[in-house]
PDB file of C-alpha atoms in Angstrom:
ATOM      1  CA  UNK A   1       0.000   0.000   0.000  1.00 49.00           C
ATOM      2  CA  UNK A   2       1.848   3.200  -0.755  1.00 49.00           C
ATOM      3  CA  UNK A   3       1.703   6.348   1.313  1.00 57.00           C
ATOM      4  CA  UNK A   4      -0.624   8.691   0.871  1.00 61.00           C
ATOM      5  CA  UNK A   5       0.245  12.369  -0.360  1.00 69.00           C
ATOM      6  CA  UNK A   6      -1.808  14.946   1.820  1.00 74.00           C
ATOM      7  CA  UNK A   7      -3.034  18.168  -0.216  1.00 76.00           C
ATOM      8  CA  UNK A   8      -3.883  21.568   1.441  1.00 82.00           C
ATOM      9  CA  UNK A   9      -5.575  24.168  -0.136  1.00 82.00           C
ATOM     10  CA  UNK A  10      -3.648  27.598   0.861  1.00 86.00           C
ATOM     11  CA  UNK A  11      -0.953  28.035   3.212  1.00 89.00           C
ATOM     12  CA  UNK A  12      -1.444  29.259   7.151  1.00 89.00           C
ATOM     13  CA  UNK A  13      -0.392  32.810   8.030  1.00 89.00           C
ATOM     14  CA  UNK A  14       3.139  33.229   8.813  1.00 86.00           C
ATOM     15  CA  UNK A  15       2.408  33.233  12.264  1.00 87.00           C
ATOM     16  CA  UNK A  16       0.625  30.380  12.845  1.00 86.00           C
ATOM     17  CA  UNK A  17       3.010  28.070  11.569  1.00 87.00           C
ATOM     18  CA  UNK A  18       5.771  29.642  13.469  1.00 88.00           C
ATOM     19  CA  UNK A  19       3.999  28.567  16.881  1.00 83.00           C
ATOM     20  CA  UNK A  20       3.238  25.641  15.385  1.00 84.00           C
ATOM     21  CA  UNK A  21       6.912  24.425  14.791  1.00 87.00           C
ATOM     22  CA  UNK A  22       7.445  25.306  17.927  1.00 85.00           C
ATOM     23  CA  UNK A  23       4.898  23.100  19.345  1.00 81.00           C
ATOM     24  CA  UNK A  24       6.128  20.551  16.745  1.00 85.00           C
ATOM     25  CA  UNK A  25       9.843  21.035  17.749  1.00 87.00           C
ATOM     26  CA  UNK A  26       9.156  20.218  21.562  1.00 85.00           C
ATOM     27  CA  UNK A  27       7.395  16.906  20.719  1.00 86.00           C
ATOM     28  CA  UNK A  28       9.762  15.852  18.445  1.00 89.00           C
ATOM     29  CA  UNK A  29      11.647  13.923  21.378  1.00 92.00           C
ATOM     30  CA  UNK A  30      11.077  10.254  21.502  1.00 94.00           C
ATOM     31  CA  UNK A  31       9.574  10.002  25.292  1.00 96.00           C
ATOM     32  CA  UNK A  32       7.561  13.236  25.121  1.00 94.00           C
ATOM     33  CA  UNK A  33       5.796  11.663  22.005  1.00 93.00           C
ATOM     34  CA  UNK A  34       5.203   8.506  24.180  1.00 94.00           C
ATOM     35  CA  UNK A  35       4.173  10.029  27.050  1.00 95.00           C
ATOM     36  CA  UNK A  36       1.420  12.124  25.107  1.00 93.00           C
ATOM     37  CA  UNK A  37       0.602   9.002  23.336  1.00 93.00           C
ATOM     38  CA  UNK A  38      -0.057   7.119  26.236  1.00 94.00           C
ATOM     39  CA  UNK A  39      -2.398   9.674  27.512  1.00 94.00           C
ATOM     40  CA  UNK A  40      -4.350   9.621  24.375  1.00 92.00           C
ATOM     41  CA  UNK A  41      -5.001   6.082  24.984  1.00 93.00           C
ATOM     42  CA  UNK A  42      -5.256   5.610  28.497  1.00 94.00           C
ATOM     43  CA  UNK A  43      -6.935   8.978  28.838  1.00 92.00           C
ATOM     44  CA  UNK A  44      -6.229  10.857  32.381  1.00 94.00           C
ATOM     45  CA  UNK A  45      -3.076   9.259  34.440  1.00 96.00           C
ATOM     46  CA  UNK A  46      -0.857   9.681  37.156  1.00 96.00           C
ATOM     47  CA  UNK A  47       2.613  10.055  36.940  1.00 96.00           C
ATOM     48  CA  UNK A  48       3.643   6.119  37.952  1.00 95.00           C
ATOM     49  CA  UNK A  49       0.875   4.852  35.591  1.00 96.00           C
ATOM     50  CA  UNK A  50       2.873   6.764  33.169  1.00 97.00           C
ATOM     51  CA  UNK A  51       6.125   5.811  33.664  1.00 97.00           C
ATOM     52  CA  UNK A  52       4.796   2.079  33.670  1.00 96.00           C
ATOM     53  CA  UNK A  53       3.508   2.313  30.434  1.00 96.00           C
ATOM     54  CA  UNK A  54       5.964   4.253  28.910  1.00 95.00           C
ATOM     55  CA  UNK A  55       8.647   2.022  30.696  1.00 95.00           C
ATOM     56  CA  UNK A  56      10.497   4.954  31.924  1.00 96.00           C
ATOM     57  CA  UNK A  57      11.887   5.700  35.470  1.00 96.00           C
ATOM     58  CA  UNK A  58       9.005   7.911  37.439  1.00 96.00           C
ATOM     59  CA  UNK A  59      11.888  11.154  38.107  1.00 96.00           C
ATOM     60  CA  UNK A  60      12.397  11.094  34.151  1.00 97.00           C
ATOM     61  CA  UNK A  61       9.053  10.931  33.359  1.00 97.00           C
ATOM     62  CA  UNK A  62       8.242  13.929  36.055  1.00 96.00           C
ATOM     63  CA  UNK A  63      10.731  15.743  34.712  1.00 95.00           C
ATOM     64  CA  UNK A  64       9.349  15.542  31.273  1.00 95.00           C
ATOM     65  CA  UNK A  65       5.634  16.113  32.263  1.00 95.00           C
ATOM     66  CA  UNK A  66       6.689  18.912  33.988  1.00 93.00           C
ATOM     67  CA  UNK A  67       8.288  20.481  31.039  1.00 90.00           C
ATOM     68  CA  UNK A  68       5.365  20.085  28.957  1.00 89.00           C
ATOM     69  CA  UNK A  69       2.839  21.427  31.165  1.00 90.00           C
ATOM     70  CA  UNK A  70       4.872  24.355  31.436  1.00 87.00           C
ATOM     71  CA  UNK A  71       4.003  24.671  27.336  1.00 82.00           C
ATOM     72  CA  UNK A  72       0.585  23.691  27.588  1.00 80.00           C
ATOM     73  CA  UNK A  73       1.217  20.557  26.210  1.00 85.00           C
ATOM     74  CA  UNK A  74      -0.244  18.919  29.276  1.00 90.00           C
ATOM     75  CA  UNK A  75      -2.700  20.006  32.214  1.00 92.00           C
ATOM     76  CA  UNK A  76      -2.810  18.561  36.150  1.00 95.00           C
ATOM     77  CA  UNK A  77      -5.649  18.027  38.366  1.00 94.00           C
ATOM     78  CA  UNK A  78      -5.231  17.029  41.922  1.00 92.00           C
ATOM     79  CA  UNK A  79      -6.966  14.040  43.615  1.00 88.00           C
ATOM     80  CA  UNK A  80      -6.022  14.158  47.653  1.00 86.00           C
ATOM     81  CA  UNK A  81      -2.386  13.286  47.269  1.00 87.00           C
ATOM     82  CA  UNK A  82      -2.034  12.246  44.138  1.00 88.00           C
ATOM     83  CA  UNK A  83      -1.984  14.848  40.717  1.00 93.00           C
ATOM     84  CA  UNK A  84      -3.125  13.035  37.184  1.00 96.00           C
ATOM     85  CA  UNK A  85      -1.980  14.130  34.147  1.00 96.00           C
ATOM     86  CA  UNK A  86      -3.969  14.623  30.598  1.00 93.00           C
ATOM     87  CA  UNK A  87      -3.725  15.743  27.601  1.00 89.00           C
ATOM     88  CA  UNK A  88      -3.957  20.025  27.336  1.00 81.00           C
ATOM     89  CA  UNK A  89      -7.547  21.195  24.960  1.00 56.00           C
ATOM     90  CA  UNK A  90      -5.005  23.145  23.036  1.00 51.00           C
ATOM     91  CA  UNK A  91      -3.319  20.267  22.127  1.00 46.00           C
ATOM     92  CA  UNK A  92      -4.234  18.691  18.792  1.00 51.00           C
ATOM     93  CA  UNK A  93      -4.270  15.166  19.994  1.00 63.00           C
ATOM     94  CA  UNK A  94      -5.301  14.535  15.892  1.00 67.00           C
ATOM     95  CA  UNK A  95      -1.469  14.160  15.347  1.00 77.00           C
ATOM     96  CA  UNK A  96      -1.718  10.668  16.785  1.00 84.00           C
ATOM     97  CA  UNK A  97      -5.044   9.727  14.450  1.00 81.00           C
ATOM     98  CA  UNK A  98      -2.196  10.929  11.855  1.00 79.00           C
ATOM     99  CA  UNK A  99       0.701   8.777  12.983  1.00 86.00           C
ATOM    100  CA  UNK A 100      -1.795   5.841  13.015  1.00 89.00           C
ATOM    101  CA  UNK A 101      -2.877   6.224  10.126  1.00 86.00           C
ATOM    102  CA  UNK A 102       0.563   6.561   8.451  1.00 85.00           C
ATOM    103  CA  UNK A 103       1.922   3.595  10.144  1.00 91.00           C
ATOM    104  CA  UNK A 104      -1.645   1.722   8.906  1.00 91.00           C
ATOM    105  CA  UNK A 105      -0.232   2.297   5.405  1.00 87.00           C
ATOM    106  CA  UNK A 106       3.134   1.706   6.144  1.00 86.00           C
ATOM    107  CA  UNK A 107       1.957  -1.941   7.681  1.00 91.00           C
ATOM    108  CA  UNK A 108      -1.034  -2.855   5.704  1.00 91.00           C
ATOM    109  CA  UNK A 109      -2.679  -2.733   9.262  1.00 93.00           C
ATOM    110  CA  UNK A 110      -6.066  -1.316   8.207  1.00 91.00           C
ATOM    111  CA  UNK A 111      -7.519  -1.191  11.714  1.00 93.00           C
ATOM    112  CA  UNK A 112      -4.981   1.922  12.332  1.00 91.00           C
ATOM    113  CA  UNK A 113      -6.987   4.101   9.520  1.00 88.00           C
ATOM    114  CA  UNK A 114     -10.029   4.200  11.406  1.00 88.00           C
ATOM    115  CA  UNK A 115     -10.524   8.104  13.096  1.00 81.00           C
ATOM    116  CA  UNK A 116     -11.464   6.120  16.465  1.00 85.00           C
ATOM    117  CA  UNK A 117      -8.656   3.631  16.632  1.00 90.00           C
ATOM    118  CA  UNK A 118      -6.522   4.286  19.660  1.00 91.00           C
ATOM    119  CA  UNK A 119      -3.725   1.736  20.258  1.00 93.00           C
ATOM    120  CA  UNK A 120      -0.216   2.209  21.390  1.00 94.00           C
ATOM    121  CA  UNK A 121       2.203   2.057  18.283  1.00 94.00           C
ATOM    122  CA  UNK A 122       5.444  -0.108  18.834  1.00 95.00           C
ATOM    123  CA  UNK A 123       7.864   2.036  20.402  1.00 93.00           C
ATOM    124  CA  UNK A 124      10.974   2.101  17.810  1.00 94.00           C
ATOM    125  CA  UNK A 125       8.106   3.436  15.476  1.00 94.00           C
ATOM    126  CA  UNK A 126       7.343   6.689  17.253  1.00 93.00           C
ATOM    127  CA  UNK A 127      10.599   7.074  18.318  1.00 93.00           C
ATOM    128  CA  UNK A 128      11.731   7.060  14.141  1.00 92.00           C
ATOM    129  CA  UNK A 129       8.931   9.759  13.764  1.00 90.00           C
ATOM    130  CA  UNK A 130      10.447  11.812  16.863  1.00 92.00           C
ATOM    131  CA  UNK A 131      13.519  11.568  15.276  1.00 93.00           C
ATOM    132  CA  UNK A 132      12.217  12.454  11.701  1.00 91.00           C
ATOM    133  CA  UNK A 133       9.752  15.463  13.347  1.00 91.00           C
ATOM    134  CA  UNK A 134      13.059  16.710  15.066  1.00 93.00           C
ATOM    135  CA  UNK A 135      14.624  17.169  11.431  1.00 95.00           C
ATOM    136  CA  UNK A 136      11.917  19.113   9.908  1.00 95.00           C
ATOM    137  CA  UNK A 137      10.948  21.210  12.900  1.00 92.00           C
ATOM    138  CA  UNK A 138      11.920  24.653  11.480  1.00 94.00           C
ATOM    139  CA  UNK A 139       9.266  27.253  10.648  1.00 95.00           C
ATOM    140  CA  UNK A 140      11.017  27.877   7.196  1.00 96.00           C
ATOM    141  CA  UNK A 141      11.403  24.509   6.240  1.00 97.00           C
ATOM    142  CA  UNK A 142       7.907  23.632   7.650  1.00 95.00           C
ATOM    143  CA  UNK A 143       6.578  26.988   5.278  1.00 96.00           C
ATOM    144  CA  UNK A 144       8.587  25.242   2.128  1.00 97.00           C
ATOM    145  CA  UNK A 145       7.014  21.894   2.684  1.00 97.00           C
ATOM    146  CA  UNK A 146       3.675  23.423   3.287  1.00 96.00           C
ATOM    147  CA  UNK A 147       4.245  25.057  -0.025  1.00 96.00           C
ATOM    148  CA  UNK A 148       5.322  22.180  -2.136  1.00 96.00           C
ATOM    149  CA  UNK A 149       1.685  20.330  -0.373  1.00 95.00           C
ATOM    150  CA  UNK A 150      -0.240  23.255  -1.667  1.00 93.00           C
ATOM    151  CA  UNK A 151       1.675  23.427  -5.092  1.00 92.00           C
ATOM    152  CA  UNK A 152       2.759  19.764  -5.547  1.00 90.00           C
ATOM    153  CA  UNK A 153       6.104  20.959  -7.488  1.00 93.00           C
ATOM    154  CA  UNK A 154       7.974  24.193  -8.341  1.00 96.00           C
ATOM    155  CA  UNK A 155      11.463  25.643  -9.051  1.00 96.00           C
ATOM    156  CA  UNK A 156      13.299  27.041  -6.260  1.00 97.00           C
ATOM    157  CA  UNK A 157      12.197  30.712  -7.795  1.00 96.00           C
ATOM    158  CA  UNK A 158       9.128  30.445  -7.431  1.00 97.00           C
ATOM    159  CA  UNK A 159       8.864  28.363  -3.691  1.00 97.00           C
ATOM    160  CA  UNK A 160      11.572  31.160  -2.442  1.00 97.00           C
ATOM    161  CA  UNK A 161       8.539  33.996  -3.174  1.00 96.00           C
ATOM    162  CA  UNK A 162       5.572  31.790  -2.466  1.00 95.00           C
ATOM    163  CA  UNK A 163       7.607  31.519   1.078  1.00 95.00           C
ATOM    164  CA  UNK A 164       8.642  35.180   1.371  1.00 95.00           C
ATOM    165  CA  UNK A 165      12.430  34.110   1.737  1.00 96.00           C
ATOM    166  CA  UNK A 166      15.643  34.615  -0.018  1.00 97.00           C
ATOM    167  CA  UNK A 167      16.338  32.068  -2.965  1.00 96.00           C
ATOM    168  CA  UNK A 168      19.632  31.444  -1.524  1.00 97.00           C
ATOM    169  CA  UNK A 169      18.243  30.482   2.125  1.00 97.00           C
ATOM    170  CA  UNK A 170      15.291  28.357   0.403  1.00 97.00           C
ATOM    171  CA  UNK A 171      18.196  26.424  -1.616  1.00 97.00           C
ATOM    172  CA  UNK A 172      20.165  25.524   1.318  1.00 97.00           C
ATOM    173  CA  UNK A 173      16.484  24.457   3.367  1.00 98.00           C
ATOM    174  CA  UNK A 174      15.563  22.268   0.221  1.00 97.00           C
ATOM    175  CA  UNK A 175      19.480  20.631  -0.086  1.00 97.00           C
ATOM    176  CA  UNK A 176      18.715  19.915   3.972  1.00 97.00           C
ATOM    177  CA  UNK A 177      15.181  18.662   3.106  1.00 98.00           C
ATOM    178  CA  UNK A 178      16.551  16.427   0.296  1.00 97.00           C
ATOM    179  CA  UNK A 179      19.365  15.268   2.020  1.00 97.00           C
ATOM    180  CA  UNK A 180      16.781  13.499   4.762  1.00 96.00           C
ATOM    181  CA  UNK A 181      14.547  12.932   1.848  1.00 96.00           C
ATOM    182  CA  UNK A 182      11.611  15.074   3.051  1.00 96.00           C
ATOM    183  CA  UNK A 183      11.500  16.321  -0.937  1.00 97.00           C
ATOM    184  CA  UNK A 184      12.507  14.830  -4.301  1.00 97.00           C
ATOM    185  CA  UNK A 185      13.644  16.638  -7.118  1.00 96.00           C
ATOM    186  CA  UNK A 186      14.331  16.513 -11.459  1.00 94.00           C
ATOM    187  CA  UNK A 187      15.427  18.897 -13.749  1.00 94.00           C
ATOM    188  CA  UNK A 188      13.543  19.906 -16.771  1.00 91.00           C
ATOM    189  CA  UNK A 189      15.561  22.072 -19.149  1.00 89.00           C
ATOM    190  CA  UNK A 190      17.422  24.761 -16.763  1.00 90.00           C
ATOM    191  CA  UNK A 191      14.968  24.314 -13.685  1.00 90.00           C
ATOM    192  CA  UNK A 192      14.943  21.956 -10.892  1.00 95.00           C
ATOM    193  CA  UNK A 193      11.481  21.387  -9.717  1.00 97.00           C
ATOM    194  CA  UNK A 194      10.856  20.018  -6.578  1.00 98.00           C
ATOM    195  CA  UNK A 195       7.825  18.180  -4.670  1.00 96.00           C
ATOM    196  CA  UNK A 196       7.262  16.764  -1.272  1.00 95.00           C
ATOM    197  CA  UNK A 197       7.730  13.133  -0.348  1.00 93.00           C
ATOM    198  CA  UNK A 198       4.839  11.051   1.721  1.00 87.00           C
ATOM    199  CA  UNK A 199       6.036  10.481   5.458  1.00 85.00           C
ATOM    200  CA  UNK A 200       5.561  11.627   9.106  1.00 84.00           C
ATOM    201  CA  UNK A 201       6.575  15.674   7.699  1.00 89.00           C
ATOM    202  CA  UNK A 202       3.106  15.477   5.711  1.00 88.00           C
ATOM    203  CA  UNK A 203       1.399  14.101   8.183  1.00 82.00           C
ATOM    204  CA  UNK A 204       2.280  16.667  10.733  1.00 85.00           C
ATOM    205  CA  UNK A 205       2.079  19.728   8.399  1.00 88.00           C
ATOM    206  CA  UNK A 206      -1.821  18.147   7.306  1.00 86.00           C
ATOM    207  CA  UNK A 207      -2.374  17.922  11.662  1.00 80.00           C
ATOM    208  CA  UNK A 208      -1.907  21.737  11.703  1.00 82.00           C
ATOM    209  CA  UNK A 209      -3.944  22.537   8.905  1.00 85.00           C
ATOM    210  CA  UNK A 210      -7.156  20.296   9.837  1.00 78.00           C
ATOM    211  CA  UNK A 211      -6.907  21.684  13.569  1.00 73.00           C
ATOM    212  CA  UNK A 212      -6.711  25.176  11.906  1.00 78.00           C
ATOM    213  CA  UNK A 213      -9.633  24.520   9.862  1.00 74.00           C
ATOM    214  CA  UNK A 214     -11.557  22.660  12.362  1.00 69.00           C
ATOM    215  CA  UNK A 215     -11.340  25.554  14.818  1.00 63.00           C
ATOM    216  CA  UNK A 216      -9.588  28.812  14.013  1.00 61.00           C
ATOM    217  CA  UNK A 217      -6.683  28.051  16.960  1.00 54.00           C
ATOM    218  CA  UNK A 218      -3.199  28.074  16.593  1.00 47.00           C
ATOM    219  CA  UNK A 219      -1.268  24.519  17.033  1.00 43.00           C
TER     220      UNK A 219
END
């Protein structure tokens, strides 16, 4: 089953996709992503629920739930003693529908394509898509991508002022974005045109735009 290409129809305001690769860029380590997946499962949890199902030590997993709350990733409520964990409103918890459903293509697993399905992915999985978020999570590369989704392919000329950037800058982002083959590219005469691959960077750029769409809010 190949990968599915995901099409947007007009690119977000400059703004909005700036706070969104920042939200992007502090997920895109391997136990945050766990730890938010496992609360999109399991729903509400306390810290040593947590760390048992992410099968981290409790301090590390404090430390990392701590971190996120402080960026609204995550919210607390207390119970007597105890404080429980969830997943923050303003977090788009759709980005784990979206890794799902990738790794349903990827695998042929067509229970993962279902909007409802909610199952813990194998670890080395979402750790590979930390990895691969962590590569792309730059607001200008993130802009360029969005682009070449909205476009499907164009010449550096034209991607360099559909992004507002310098041609020079957008060449070295698109060399990067080639080199981890997040874009693909051919010549035709004296132009290079290039287009977006399928993978975890569409998925996560088609996240923000459905959330944006869906309610108006920033990621």
């Amino acid at each position: 089953m190949e990968l599915p290409d995901t099409i947007i129809k007009k690119q977000l305001p400059a703004h909005i996709m700036a706070r969104a690769s920042r939200g992007i860029a502090y997920i895109s380590h391997p136990l945050r992503l766990r730890i938010l997946e496992w609360l999109d499962v399991n729903g509400t949890s306390s810290v040593s629920a947590i760390a048992r199902g992410v099968g981290t030590e409790q301090m590390i997993v404090s430390q990392h739930l701590r971190k996120m709350r402080d960026a609204n990733l995550v919210r607390t409520t207390r119970h007597g003693i105890f404080i429980y964990y969830e997943i923050n409103e303003e977090y788009p918890a759709s980005i784990f529908v979206c890794l799902r459903k990738l790794f349903g293509h990827m695998t042929d697993q067509l229970k993962f394509l279902r909007d409802d399905y909610r199952e813990i992915l194998p670890s080395d999985y979402t750790t590979m898509a930390a990895n691969r978020i962590k590569l792309f999570a730059h607001i200008d590369k993130m802009r360029i991508l969005e682009y070449l989704m909205q476009h499907g392919k164009d010449c550096v000329c034209n991607i360099a002022a559909g992004v507002a950037l310098p041609q020079i800058k957008v060449s070295q982002y698109l060399k990067k974005l080639s080199d981890d083959d997040f874009v693909t590219s051919y010549r035709a005469g004296r132009f290079v045109y290039y287009s977006a691959t399928p993978g975890v960077h569409q998925t996560a750029i088609g996240c923000i735009h459905k959330r944006f769409e869906q309610t108006g809010e920033e990621f």
